[in-house]
């Protein structure tokens, strides 16, 4: 990070660390009020930060050329096209160009196919309607869609189609899924940007054997399969049907691709209108990131706080705690999004990074963690910043028993955040453990789209400040190359 304020921030951070080492509480001086946007609330009042520090962090982002990079991202020059995949009318300044038309046409094809599956008009080889969808994929090809489908409220699904995900080629996970499914009524969706991932071919072989074992004619096996990939040529060469092969742009990393045809399982689960709401929620957060002033720009604030904790206060890990079982799949999604995007040691110009980049992201269910590893978070020798994710106290719960459970979880989340921040020094709970709370007021497609867009922009901002490319993953590619040898 090249900026005139780095030295100032380093000197301030030394003072903060000194205060913490003397077991004096720095957090109590923080009087920031939560920032609201649509159905999301961002509360960072328990971080080791004050108005002066925040002002210098904002100056740091400005001197790193963030504004120019943001403008480039929205104009399709940022090295990824995920912005252009959602509500392009809002976010693309070239809404009539060839790329936009191709993206829009592919979205229409994908949504038409999803509607065909949902309406039971897609039939298996015996003429029975498809009722099960089994998605094969790894990493970004499935983590985003799986999070959305598991998290969105049931009222937005309204489908009798059952969706399963399988990622492990050891055979056990997929075998259990196949045992629950009728091959005559099952659609297999293979999701892979490159379509060269070896794990997929092992699962693909297992599925083919399953079809054959249930007397599916060999020439009809591929009729019950769909493929989502950027490698259209290879998909067709392997014999997959053109009508069920869906394109995704090559310059969209898997972890940013849920807005493309990789979102096919999401569209099947929630339907055309709700899927469009999902994209609109993301586009709305895009506009917030693009236009909102720095002091209330949630993705920017989240990124600057992470930079402050990682580079200046020297906290090496980041914990994610979810306080709703509906959000538990968020952790894997964030782990890939942050560590695959930011786990780099070289800058975009090829020079080595002289500052620490991605923190080690870990986490789990907060209520489970309280009875497991929260001991370390409260009294361990390492300070671990925490991002709490929960359903806002105003979240609508109609069932009385569920309402009690919801209130209990909300109270636990707030109590844990306060206990970590302020502690109980008389009983050797030092406090000064920083955290942020991200509340969701609803689990609608729109609010989940907004949350995922927020997290993407946070990662993008951190990448710009570190001078690294958040859209490639050379370490992943190296492993694939070595496996082929």
GROMACS .gro file of C-alpha atoms in nm:
model
  485
    1UNK     CA    1   0.000   0.000   0.000
    2UNK     CA    2   0.154   0.323  -0.120
    3UNK     CA    3   0.004   0.619   0.065
    4UNK     CA    4   0.114   0.915   0.270
    5UNK     CA    5  -0.110   0.805   0.559
    6UNK     CA    6   0.039   0.456   0.607
    7UNK     CA    7   0.295   0.594   0.850
    8UNK     CA    8   0.022   0.778   1.043
    9UNK     CA    9  -0.186   0.461   1.066
   10UNK     CA   10   0.114   0.260   1.183
   11UNK     CA   11   0.183   0.509   1.461
   12UNK     CA   12  -0.182   0.511   1.568
   13UNK     CA   13  -0.199   0.132   1.563
   14UNK     CA   14   0.103   0.115   1.797
   15UNK     CA   15  -0.088   0.331   2.045
   16UNK     CA   16  -0.396   0.111   2.015
   17UNK     CA   17  -0.192  -0.204   2.071
   18UNK     CA   18  -0.029  -0.039   2.372
   19UNK     CA   19  -0.369   0.041   2.519
   20UNK     CA   20  -0.482  -0.319   2.467
   21UNK     CA   21  -0.161  -0.458   2.621
   22UNK     CA   22  -0.231  -0.257   2.937
   23UNK     CA   23  -0.577  -0.416   2.948
   24UNK     CA   24  -0.745  -0.083   2.898
   25UNK     CA   25  -1.052  -0.087   2.679
   26UNK     CA   26  -1.019   0.097   2.349
   27UNK     CA   27  -1.352  -0.016   2.206
   28UNK     CA   28  -1.563   0.182   2.454
   29UNK     CA   29  -1.447   0.502   2.283
   30UNK     CA   30  -1.616   0.391   1.962
   31UNK     CA   31  -1.950   0.566   1.919
   32UNK     CA   32  -2.029   0.468   1.558
   33UNK     CA   33  -2.395   0.405   1.491
   34UNK     CA   34  -2.500   0.114   1.265
   35UNK     CA   35  -2.524   0.174   0.891
   36UNK     CA   36  -2.849   0.070   0.723
   37UNK     CA   37  -2.910  -0.022   0.361
   38UNK     CA   38  -3.232  -0.182   0.244
   39UNK     CA   39  -3.274  -0.501   0.455
   40UNK     CA   40  -2.917  -0.506   0.585
   41UNK     CA   41  -2.765  -0.350   0.897
   42UNK     CA   42  -2.389  -0.316   0.949
   43UNK     CA   43  -2.283  -0.251   1.310
   44UNK     CA   44  -1.909  -0.192   1.353
   45UNK     CA   45  -1.928  -0.013   1.688
   46UNK     CA   46  -1.719  -0.284   1.857
   47UNK     CA   47  -1.411  -0.247   1.637
   48UNK     CA   48  -1.075  -0.093   1.739
   49UNK     CA   49  -1.151   0.214   1.537
   50UNK     CA   50  -1.256   0.576   1.586
   51UNK     CA   51  -1.345   0.869   1.360
   52UNK     CA   52  -0.982   0.975   1.316
   53UNK     CA   53  -0.868   0.626   1.220
   54UNK     CA   54  -1.158   0.582   0.980
   55UNK     CA   55  -1.082   0.914   0.815
   56UNK     CA   56  -0.722   0.810   0.750
   57UNK     CA   57  -0.831   0.468   0.619
   58UNK     CA   58  -1.064   0.641   0.374
   59UNK     CA   59  -0.776   0.866   0.268
   60UNK     CA   60  -0.566   0.552   0.220
   61UNK     CA   61  -0.828   0.409  -0.018
   62UNK     CA   62  -0.839   0.735  -0.213
   63UNK     CA   63  -0.462   0.752  -0.252
   64UNK     CA   64  -0.459   0.391  -0.374
   65UNK     CA   65  -0.682   0.496  -0.665
   66UNK     CA   66  -0.990   0.306  -0.551
   67UNK     CA   67  -1.241   0.541  -0.717
   68UNK     CA   68  -1.084   0.497  -1.059
   69UNK     CA   69  -1.075   0.120  -1.014
   70UNK     CA   70  -1.442   0.111  -0.908
   71UNK     CA   71  -1.541   0.306  -1.218
   72UNK     CA   72  -1.339   0.065  -1.430
   73UNK     CA   73  -1.508  -0.235  -1.269
   74UNK     CA   74  -1.852  -0.098  -1.357
   75UNK     CA   75  -1.741  -0.030  -1.713
   76UNK     CA   76  -1.624  -0.389  -1.757
   77UNK     CA   77  -1.253  -0.306  -1.729
   78UNK     CA   78  -1.182  -0.453  -1.388
   79UNK     CA   79  -1.084  -0.804  -1.495
   80UNK     CA   80  -1.424  -0.961  -1.423
   81UNK     CA   81  -1.773  -0.931  -1.568
   82UNK     CA   82  -1.985  -1.023  -1.265
   83UNK     CA   83  -2.123  -0.668  -1.243
   84UNK     CA   84  -2.248  -0.695  -1.601
   85UNK     CA   85  -2.423  -1.026  -1.527
   86UNK     CA   86  -2.684  -0.873  -1.297
   87UNK     CA   87  -2.936  -0.612  -1.400
   88UNK     CA   88  -2.718  -0.485  -1.681
   89UNK     CA   89  -2.951  -0.196  -1.758
   90UNK     CA   90  -2.842  -0.038  -1.428
   91UNK     CA   91  -2.478  -0.129  -1.422
   92UNK     CA   92  -2.355  -0.130  -1.780
   93UNK     CA   93  -2.286   0.188  -1.972
   94UNK     CA   94  -2.293  -0.017  -2.294
   95UNK     CA   95  -2.628  -0.189  -2.261
   96UNK     CA   96  -2.658  -0.244  -2.636
   97UNK     CA   97  -2.319  -0.399  -2.700
   98UNK     CA   98  -2.260  -0.754  -2.821
   99UNK     CA   99  -2.151  -0.887  -2.483
  100UNK     CA  100  -2.460  -0.756  -2.309
  101UNK     CA  101  -2.684  -0.914  -2.573
  102UNK     CA  102  -2.509  -1.249  -2.534
  103UNK     CA  103  -2.535  -1.237  -2.155
  104UNK     CA  104  -2.903  -1.143  -2.172
  105UNK     CA  105  -2.988  -1.410  -2.429
  106UNK     CA  106  -2.814  -1.677  -2.222
  107UNK     CA  107  -3.002  -1.566  -1.911
  108UNK     CA  108  -3.330  -1.604  -2.102
  109UNK     CA  109  -3.231  -1.955  -2.215
  110UNK     CA  110  -3.134  -2.056  -1.864
  111UNK     CA  111  -3.450  -1.919  -1.705
  112UNK     CA  112  -3.669  -2.087  -1.970
  113UNK     CA  113  -3.503  -2.420  -1.891
  114UNK     CA  114  -3.544  -2.365  -1.516
  115UNK     CA  115  -3.915  -2.293  -1.571
  116UNK     CA  116  -3.947  -2.613  -1.774
  117UNK     CA  117  -3.799  -2.812  -1.486
  118UNK     CA  118  -4.013  -2.639  -1.222
  119UNK     CA  119  -4.332  -2.688  -1.422
  120UNK     CA  120  -4.259  -3.063  -1.463
  121UNK     CA  121  -4.251  -3.030  -1.841
  122UNK     CA  122  -3.903  -3.181  -1.858
  123UNK     CA  123  -3.936  -3.560  -1.875
  124UNK     CA  124  -3.701  -3.850  -1.810
  125UNK     CA  125  -3.640  -4.143  -2.043
  126UNK     CA  126  -3.962  -4.322  -1.936
  127UNK     CA  127  -4.177  -4.012  -1.977
  128UNK     CA  128  -4.199  -3.934  -1.607
  129UNK     CA  129  -4.151  -3.566  -1.507
  130UNK     CA  130  -3.823  -3.459  -1.348
  131UNK     CA  131  -3.866  -3.412  -0.972
  132UNK     CA  132  -3.503  -3.438  -0.851
  133UNK     CA  133  -3.208  -3.224  -0.956
  134UNK     CA  134  -2.857  -3.336  -0.864
  135UNK     CA  135  -2.588  -3.069  -0.907
  136UNK     CA  136  -2.227  -3.181  -0.951
  137UNK     CA  137  -1.959  -2.920  -0.900
  138UNK     CA  138  -1.686  -2.785  -0.678
  139UNK     CA  139  -1.584  -2.451  -0.528
  140UNK     CA  140  -1.742  -2.144  -0.681
  141UNK     CA  141  -1.954  -2.352  -0.916
  142UNK     CA  142  -2.170  -2.466  -0.625
  143UNK     CA  143  -2.089  -2.276  -0.303
  144UNK     CA  144  -2.279  -1.962  -0.404
  145UNK     CA  145  -2.591  -2.142  -0.536
  146UNK     CA  146  -2.593  -2.378  -0.240
  147UNK     CA  147  -2.580  -2.089   0.009
  148UNK     CA  148  -2.871  -1.910  -0.161
  149UNK     CA  149  -3.090  -2.220  -0.184
  150UNK     CA  150  -3.026  -2.324   0.177
  151UNK     CA  151  -3.075  -1.970   0.311
  152UNK     CA  152  -3.372  -1.827   0.125
  153UNK     CA  153  -3.703  -1.845   0.311
  154UNK     CA  154  -3.935  -2.130   0.210
  155UNK     CA  155  -4.202  -1.889   0.089
  156UNK     CA  156  -3.976  -1.800  -0.205
  157UNK     CA  157  -3.922  -2.159  -0.321
  158UNK     CA  158  -4.271  -2.296  -0.382
  159UNK     CA  159  -4.151  -2.594  -0.584
  160UNK     CA  160  -4.182  -2.968  -0.546
  161UNK     CA  161  -3.847  -3.020  -0.716
  162UNK     CA  162  -3.581  -3.145  -0.476
  163UNK     CA  163  -3.224  -3.022  -0.524
  164UNK     CA  164  -2.909  -3.199  -0.410
  165UNK     CA  165  -2.543  -3.099  -0.437
  166UNK     CA  166  -2.246  -3.336  -0.463
  167UNK     CA  167  -1.881  -3.232  -0.467
  168UNK     CA  168  -1.675  -3.515  -0.321
  169UNK     CA  169  -1.546  -3.775  -0.570
  170UNK     CA  170  -1.497  -4.038  -0.297
  171UNK     CA  171  -1.841  -4.170  -0.396
  172UNK     CA  172  -2.006  -4.174  -0.055
  173UNK     CA  173  -2.175  -3.834  -0.073
  174UNK     CA  174  -2.308  -3.895  -0.423
  175UNK     CA  175  -2.411  -4.253  -0.343
  176UNK     CA  176  -2.630  -4.132  -0.057
  177UNK     CA  177  -2.791  -3.877  -0.289
  178UNK     CA  178  -2.855  -4.134  -0.561
  179UNK     CA  179  -3.013  -4.373  -0.309
  180UNK     CA  180  -3.271  -4.103  -0.233
  181UNK     CA  181  -3.344  -4.038  -0.600
  182UNK     CA  182  -3.533  -4.206  -0.880
  183UNK     CA  183  -3.314  -4.212  -1.194
  184UNK     CA  184  -3.621  -4.198  -1.418
  185UNK     CA  185  -3.713  -3.863  -1.260
  186UNK     CA  186  -3.368  -3.709  -1.204
  187UNK     CA  187  -3.181  -3.433  -1.384
  188UNK     CA  188  -2.804  -3.410  -1.346
  189UNK     CA  189  -2.649  -3.061  -1.375
  190UNK     CA  190  -2.273  -3.047  -1.419
  191UNK     CA  191  -2.131  -2.706  -1.329
  192UNK     CA  192  -1.771  -2.631  -1.420
  193UNK     CA  193  -1.621  -2.325  -1.581
  194UNK     CA  194  -1.339  -2.518  -1.751
  195UNK     CA  195  -1.511  -2.859  -1.769
  196UNK     CA  196  -1.168  -3.012  -1.709
  197UNK     CA  197  -1.193  -3.063  -1.331
  198UNK     CA  198  -1.095  -3.430  -1.272
  199UNK     CA  199  -1.321  -3.470  -0.969
  200UNK     CA  200  -1.624  -3.406  -1.189
  201UNK     CA  201  -1.540  -3.688  -1.425
  202UNK     CA  202  -1.526  -3.935  -1.138
  203UNK     CA  203  -1.874  -3.827  -1.025
  204UNK     CA  204  -1.998  -3.821  -1.384
  205UNK     CA  205  -1.887  -4.183  -1.425
  206UNK     CA  206  -2.070  -4.280  -1.107
  207UNK     CA  207  -2.390  -4.119  -1.234
  208UNK     CA  208  -2.365  -4.295  -1.570
  209UNK     CA  209  -2.328  -4.631  -1.393
  210UNK     CA  210  -2.636  -4.545  -1.187
  211UNK     CA  211  -2.842  -4.477  -1.499
  212UNK     CA  212  -2.719  -4.796  -1.664
  213UNK     CA  213  -2.796  -5.003  -1.353
  214UNK     CA  214  -3.157  -4.887  -1.378
  215UNK     CA  215  -3.190  -4.979  -1.747
  216UNK     CA  216  -3.159  -4.632  -1.895
  217UNK     CA  217  -3.070  -4.672  -2.264
  218UNK     CA  218  -2.713  -4.555  -2.315
  219UNK     CA  219  -2.813  -4.318  -2.593
  220UNK     CA  220  -3.060  -4.141  -2.360
  221UNK     CA  221  -2.833  -4.084  -2.061
  222UNK     CA  222  -2.722  -3.741  -2.177
  223UNK     CA  223  -3.086  -3.637  -2.229
  224UNK     CA  224  -3.114  -3.608  -1.852
  225UNK     CA  225  -2.804  -3.401  -1.809
  226UNK     CA  226  -2.733  -3.030  -1.837
  227UNK     CA  227  -2.394  -2.856  -1.837
  228UNK     CA  228  -2.299  -2.504  -1.730
  229UNK     CA  229  -1.953  -2.406  -1.854
  230UNK     CA  230  -1.745  -2.155  -2.046
  231UNK     CA  231  -1.598  -2.446  -2.246
  232UNK     CA  232  -1.891  -2.496  -2.482
  233UNK     CA  233  -1.675  -2.664  -2.746
  234UNK     CA  234  -1.566  -2.939  -2.508
  235UNK     CA  235  -1.919  -2.991  -2.374
  236UNK     CA  236  -2.053  -3.052  -2.724
  237UNK     CA  237  -1.756  -3.271  -2.810
  238UNK     CA  238  -1.841  -3.490  -2.509
  239UNK     CA  239  -2.187  -3.541  -2.649
  240UNK     CA  240  -2.397  -3.313  -2.430
  241UNK     CA  241  -2.701  -3.168  -2.603
  242UNK     CA  242  -2.677  -2.812  -2.729
  243UNK     CA  243  -3.017  -2.724  -2.582
  244UNK     CA  244  -2.898  -2.813  -2.232
  245UNK     CA  245  -2.548  -2.664  -2.246
  246UNK     CA  246  -2.537  -2.318  -2.090
  247UNK     CA  247  -2.259  -2.064  -2.135
  248UNK     CA  248  -2.084  -1.855  -1.872
  249UNK     CA  249  -1.829  -1.584  -1.961
  250UNK     CA  250  -1.468  -1.694  -1.939
  251UNK     CA  251  -1.368  -1.378  -1.753
  252UNK     CA  252  -1.588  -1.446  -1.451
  253UNK     CA  253  -1.425  -1.642  -1.171
  254UNK     CA  254  -1.626  -1.927  -1.025
  255UNK     CA  255  -1.670  -1.751  -0.691
  256UNK     CA  256  -1.826  -1.453  -0.873
  257UNK     CA  257  -2.039  -1.659  -1.112
  258UNK     CA  258  -2.368  -1.721  -0.928
  259UNK     CA  259  -2.513  -1.433  -1.134
  260UNK     CA  260  -2.452  -1.628  -1.456
  261UNK     CA  261  -2.593  -1.962  -1.570
  262UNK     CA  262  -2.415  -2.108  -1.265
  263UNK     CA  263  -2.729  -1.977  -1.093
  264UNK     CA  264  -2.940  -2.238  -1.277
  265UNK     CA  265  -3.002  -2.441  -0.956
  266UNK     CA  266  -3.110  -2.117  -0.785
  267UNK     CA  267  -3.353  -2.039  -1.067
  268UNK     CA  268  -3.497  -2.390  -1.043
  269UNK     CA  269  -3.538  -2.352  -0.667
  270UNK     CA  270  -3.697  -2.008  -0.654
  271UNK     CA  271  -3.835  -1.942  -1.003
  272UNK     CA  272  -3.788  -1.674  -1.267
  273UNK     CA  273  -3.931  -1.374  -1.080
  274UNK     CA  274  -3.750  -1.446  -0.755
  275UNK     CA  275  -3.425  -1.511  -0.943
  276UNK     CA  276  -3.457  -1.169  -1.107
  277UNK     CA  277  -3.516  -1.021  -0.760
  278UNK     CA  278  -3.194  -1.191  -0.650
  279UNK     CA  279  -3.006  -1.015  -0.931
  280UNK     CA  280  -3.179  -0.685  -0.855
  281UNK     CA  281  -3.076  -0.706  -0.489
  282UNK     CA  282  -2.716  -0.745  -0.597
  283UNK     CA  283  -2.749  -0.460  -0.847
  284UNK     CA  284  -2.891  -0.236  -0.576
  285UNK     CA  285  -2.587  -0.304  -0.356
  286UNK     CA  286  -2.369  -0.235  -0.660
  287UNK     CA  287  -2.521   0.111  -0.682
  288UNK     CA  288  -2.470   0.163  -0.308
  289UNK     CA  289  -2.101   0.075  -0.348
  290UNK     CA  290  -2.066   0.297  -0.655
  291UNK     CA  291  -2.249   0.606  -0.528
  292UNK     CA  292  -2.264   0.608  -0.146
  293UNK     CA  293  -2.028   0.838   0.044
  294UNK     CA  294  -1.734   0.664   0.210
  295UNK     CA  295  -1.846   0.709   0.572
  296UNK     CA  296  -2.165   0.508   0.511
  297UNK     CA  297  -2.051   0.283   0.226
  298UNK     CA  298  -2.090  -0.065   0.375
  299UNK     CA  299  -1.859  -0.268   0.144
  300UNK     CA  300  -1.590   0.000   0.173
  301UNK     CA  301  -1.621   0.017   0.554
  302UNK     CA  302  -1.603  -0.362   0.584
  303UNK     CA  303  -1.290  -0.369   0.367
  304UNK     CA  304  -1.115  -0.085   0.551
  305UNK     CA  305  -1.186  -0.246   0.889
  306UNK     CA  306  -1.041  -0.575   0.763
  307UNK     CA  307  -0.730  -0.392   0.634
  308UNK     CA  308  -0.692  -0.213   0.969
  309UNK     CA  309  -0.716  -0.540   1.163
  310UNK     CA  310  -0.489  -0.735   0.930
  311UNK     CA  311  -0.216  -0.491   0.834
  312UNK     CA  312  -0.198  -0.246   1.122
  313UNK     CA  313  -0.317  -0.433   1.431
  314UNK     CA  314  -0.158  -0.755   1.301
  315UNK     CA  315  -0.456  -0.986   1.364
  316UNK     CA  316  -0.385  -1.285   1.140
  317UNK     CA  317  -0.719  -1.466   1.134
  318UNK     CA  318  -1.082  -1.372   1.080
  319UNK     CA  319  -1.368  -1.561   1.239
  320UNK     CA  320  -1.719  -1.585   1.091
  321UNK     CA  321  -2.001  -1.680   1.330
  322UNK     CA  322  -2.356  -1.736   1.204
  323UNK     CA  323  -2.652  -1.712   1.440
  324UNK     CA  324  -2.913  -1.882   1.225
  325UNK     CA  325  -2.895  -2.233   1.086
  326UNK     CA  326  -3.023  -2.083   0.760
  327UNK     CA  327  -2.692  -1.898   0.724
  328UNK     CA  328  -2.451  -2.180   0.806
  329UNK     CA  329  -2.346  -2.233   0.442
  330UNK     CA  330  -2.236  -1.869   0.430
  331UNK     CA  331  -1.906  -1.962   0.596
  332UNK     CA  332  -1.777  -2.183   0.314
  333UNK     CA  333  -1.884  -1.921   0.061
  334UNK     CA  334  -1.693  -1.645   0.243
  335UNK     CA  335  -1.386  -1.866   0.290
  336UNK     CA  336  -1.353  -1.922  -0.083
  337UNK     CA  337  -1.446  -1.566  -0.178
  338UNK     CA  338  -1.185  -1.411   0.051
  339UNK     CA  339  -0.899  -1.660   0.057
  340UNK     CA  340  -0.906  -1.760  -0.310
  341UNK     CA  341  -0.938  -1.395  -0.415
  342UNK     CA  342  -0.690  -1.242  -0.170
  343UNK     CA  343  -0.449  -1.522  -0.082
  344UNK     CA  344  -0.177  -1.383  -0.309
  345UNK     CA  345   0.189  -1.295  -0.258
  346UNK     CA  346   0.245  -1.113  -0.588
  347UNK     CA  347   0.104  -0.781  -0.700
  348UNK     CA  348  -0.052  -0.726  -1.040
  349UNK     CA  349   0.282  -0.589  -1.167
  350UNK     CA  350   0.461  -0.909  -1.065
  351UNK     CA  351   0.642  -0.758  -0.766
  352UNK     CA  352   0.614  -0.925  -0.424
  353UNK     CA  353   0.357  -0.803  -0.172
  354UNK     CA  354   0.534  -0.628   0.114
  355UNK     CA  355   0.226  -0.639   0.337
  356UNK     CA  356   0.019  -0.930   0.464
  357UNK     CA  357  -0.270  -1.015   0.236
  358UNK     CA  358  -0.567  -1.241   0.311
  359UNK     CA  359  -0.639  -1.334   0.669
  360UNK     CA  360  -0.710  -1.698   0.746
  361UNK     CA  361  -1.090  -1.716   0.747
  362UNK     CA  362  -1.256  -1.975   0.967
  363UNK     CA  363  -1.583  -2.015   1.150
  364UNK     CA  364  -1.903  -2.201   1.216
  365UNK     CA  365  -2.238  -2.186   1.386
  366UNK     CA  366  -2.213  -1.929   1.664
  367UNK     CA  367  -2.445  -2.111   1.902
  368UNK     CA  368  -2.240  -2.429   1.858
  369UNK     CA  369  -1.915  -2.238   1.885
  370UNK     CA  370  -2.016  -2.096   2.223
  371UNK     CA  371  -1.994  -2.452   2.355
  372UNK     CA  372  -1.673  -2.531   2.170
  373UNK     CA  373  -1.404  -2.282   2.067
  374UNK     CA  374  -1.542  -1.950   2.195
  375UNK     CA  375  -1.325  -2.011   2.501
  376UNK     CA  376  -1.025  -1.925   2.282
  377UNK     CA  377  -1.200  -1.617   2.142
  378UNK     CA  378  -1.268  -1.482   2.491
  379UNK     CA  379  -0.946  -1.567   2.676
  380UNK     CA  380  -0.693  -1.697   2.424
  381UNK     CA  381  -0.357  -1.529   2.376
  382UNK     CA  382  -0.442  -1.434   2.016
  383UNK     CA  383  -0.703  -1.171   1.939
  384UNK     CA  384  -0.936  -1.290   1.662
  385UNK     CA  385  -1.170  -1.036   1.496
  386UNK     CA  386  -1.519  -1.174   1.443
  387UNK     CA  387  -1.793  -1.107   1.191
  388UNK     CA  388  -2.130  -1.206   1.337
  389UNK     CA  389  -2.412  -1.277   1.092
  390UNK     CA  390  -2.767  -1.303   1.219
  391UNK     CA  391  -3.131  -1.243   1.146
  392UNK     CA  392  -3.235  -0.903   1.276
  393UNK     CA  393  -3.460  -0.891   1.585
  394UNK     CA  394  -3.734  -0.755   1.356
  395UNK     CA  395  -3.715  -1.063   1.130
  396UNK     CA  396  -4.069  -1.196   1.083
  397UNK     CA  397  -4.132  -1.525   1.265
  398UNK     CA  398  -4.495  -1.634   1.297
  399UNK     CA  399  -4.462  -1.958   1.493
  400UNK     CA  400  -4.448  -1.890   1.869
  401UNK     CA  401  -4.186  -2.157   1.944
  402UNK     CA  402  -3.968  -2.041   1.654
  403UNK     CA  403  -4.007  -1.681   1.774
  404UNK     CA  404  -3.865  -1.780   2.113
  405UNK     CA  405  -3.572  -1.949   1.943
  406UNK     CA  406  -3.513  -1.647   1.719
  407UNK     CA  407  -3.517  -1.406   2.014
  408UNK     CA  408  -3.280  -1.634   2.205
  409UNK     CA  409  -3.030  -1.638   1.917
  410UNK     CA  410  -3.047  -1.259   1.872
  411UNK     CA  411  -2.980  -1.208   2.241
  412UNK     CA  412  -2.691  -1.457   2.237
  413UNK     CA  413  -2.532  -1.283   1.940
  414UNK     CA  414  -2.546  -0.941   2.107
  415UNK     CA  415  -2.428  -1.075   2.444
  416UNK     CA  416  -2.131  -1.252   2.284
  417UNK     CA  417  -2.033  -0.940   2.088
  418UNK     CA  418  -2.052  -0.726   2.402
  419UNK     CA  419  -1.871  -0.981   2.619
  420UNK     CA  420  -1.588  -1.005   2.367
  421UNK     CA  421  -1.565  -0.626   2.337
  422UNK     CA  422  -1.592  -0.520   2.700
  423UNK     CA  423  -1.504  -0.837   2.892
  424UNK     CA  424  -1.494  -0.876   3.268
  425UNK     CA  425  -1.139  -0.777   3.374
  426UNK     CA  426  -1.196  -0.878   3.737
  427UNK     CA  427  -1.246  -1.238   3.622
  428UNK     CA  428  -0.969  -1.244   3.360
  429UNK     CA  429  -1.187  -1.165   3.061
  430UNK     CA  430  -0.981  -0.883   2.907
  431UNK     CA  431  -1.231  -0.776   2.641
  432UNK     CA  432  -1.095  -0.571   2.350
  433UNK     CA  433  -1.194  -0.851   2.110
  434UNK     CA  434  -1.322  -0.661   1.802
  435UNK     CA  435  -1.628  -0.765   1.605
  436UNK     CA  436  -1.884  -0.646   1.354
  437UNK     CA  437  -2.247  -0.753   1.330
  438UNK     CA  438  -2.423  -0.795   0.997
  439UNK     CA  439  -2.798  -0.823   1.048
  440UNK     CA  440  -3.040  -0.937   0.779
  441UNK     CA  441  -3.399  -0.821   0.820
  442UNK     CA  442  -3.526  -1.088   0.581
  443UNK     CA  443  -3.404  -1.389   0.385
  444UNK     CA  444  -3.553  -1.288   0.054
  445UNK     CA  445  -3.376  -1.341  -0.280
  446UNK     CA  446  -3.318  -0.965  -0.293
  447UNK     CA  447  -3.155  -0.941   0.050
  448UNK     CA  448  -2.931  -1.243  -0.016
  449UNK     CA  449  -2.825  -1.093  -0.349
  450UNK     CA  450  -2.739  -0.770  -0.169
  451UNK     CA  451  -2.535  -0.952   0.094
  452UNK     CA  452  -2.332  -1.146  -0.162
  453UNK     CA  453  -2.271  -0.832  -0.367
  454UNK     CA  454  -2.152  -0.654  -0.052
  455UNK     CA  455  -1.902  -0.932   0.018
  456UNK     CA  456  -1.774  -0.925  -0.341
  457UNK     CA  457  -1.714  -0.551  -0.327
  458UNK     CA  458  -1.539  -0.584   0.009
  459UNK     CA  459  -1.296  -0.833  -0.148
  460UNK     CA  460  -1.249  -0.615  -0.457
  461UNK     CA  461  -1.163  -0.314  -0.239
  462UNK     CA  462  -0.908  -0.507  -0.034
  463UNK     CA  463  -0.747  -0.635  -0.353
  464UNK     CA  464  -0.708  -0.281  -0.487
  465UNK     CA  465  -0.550  -0.154  -0.164
  466UNK     CA  466  -0.303  -0.444  -0.167
  467UNK     CA  467  -0.233  -0.408  -0.540
  468UNK     CA  468  -0.332  -0.767  -0.615
  469UNK     CA  469  -0.574  -0.921  -0.863
  470UNK     CA  470  -0.876  -1.060  -0.673
  471UNK     CA  471  -1.015  -1.228  -0.984
  472UNK     CA  472  -0.752  -1.495  -1.058
  473UNK     CA  473  -0.648  -1.810  -0.869
  474UNK     CA  474  -0.308  -1.932  -0.996
  475UNK     CA  475  -0.260  -2.155  -0.690
  476UNK     CA  476  -0.571  -2.353  -0.781
  477UNK     CA  477  -0.458  -2.388  -1.141
  478UNK     CA  478  -0.114  -2.516  -1.032
  479UNK     CA  479  -0.273  -2.801  -0.839
  480UNK     CA  480  -0.474  -2.903  -1.144
  481UNK     CA  481  -0.164  -2.900  -1.366
  482UNK     CA  482   0.037  -3.113  -1.124
  483UNK     CA  483  -0.246  -3.364  -1.092
  484UNK     CA  484  -0.249  -3.411  -1.471
  485UNK     CA  485   0.121  -3.509  -1.460
   0.00000   0.00000   0.00000
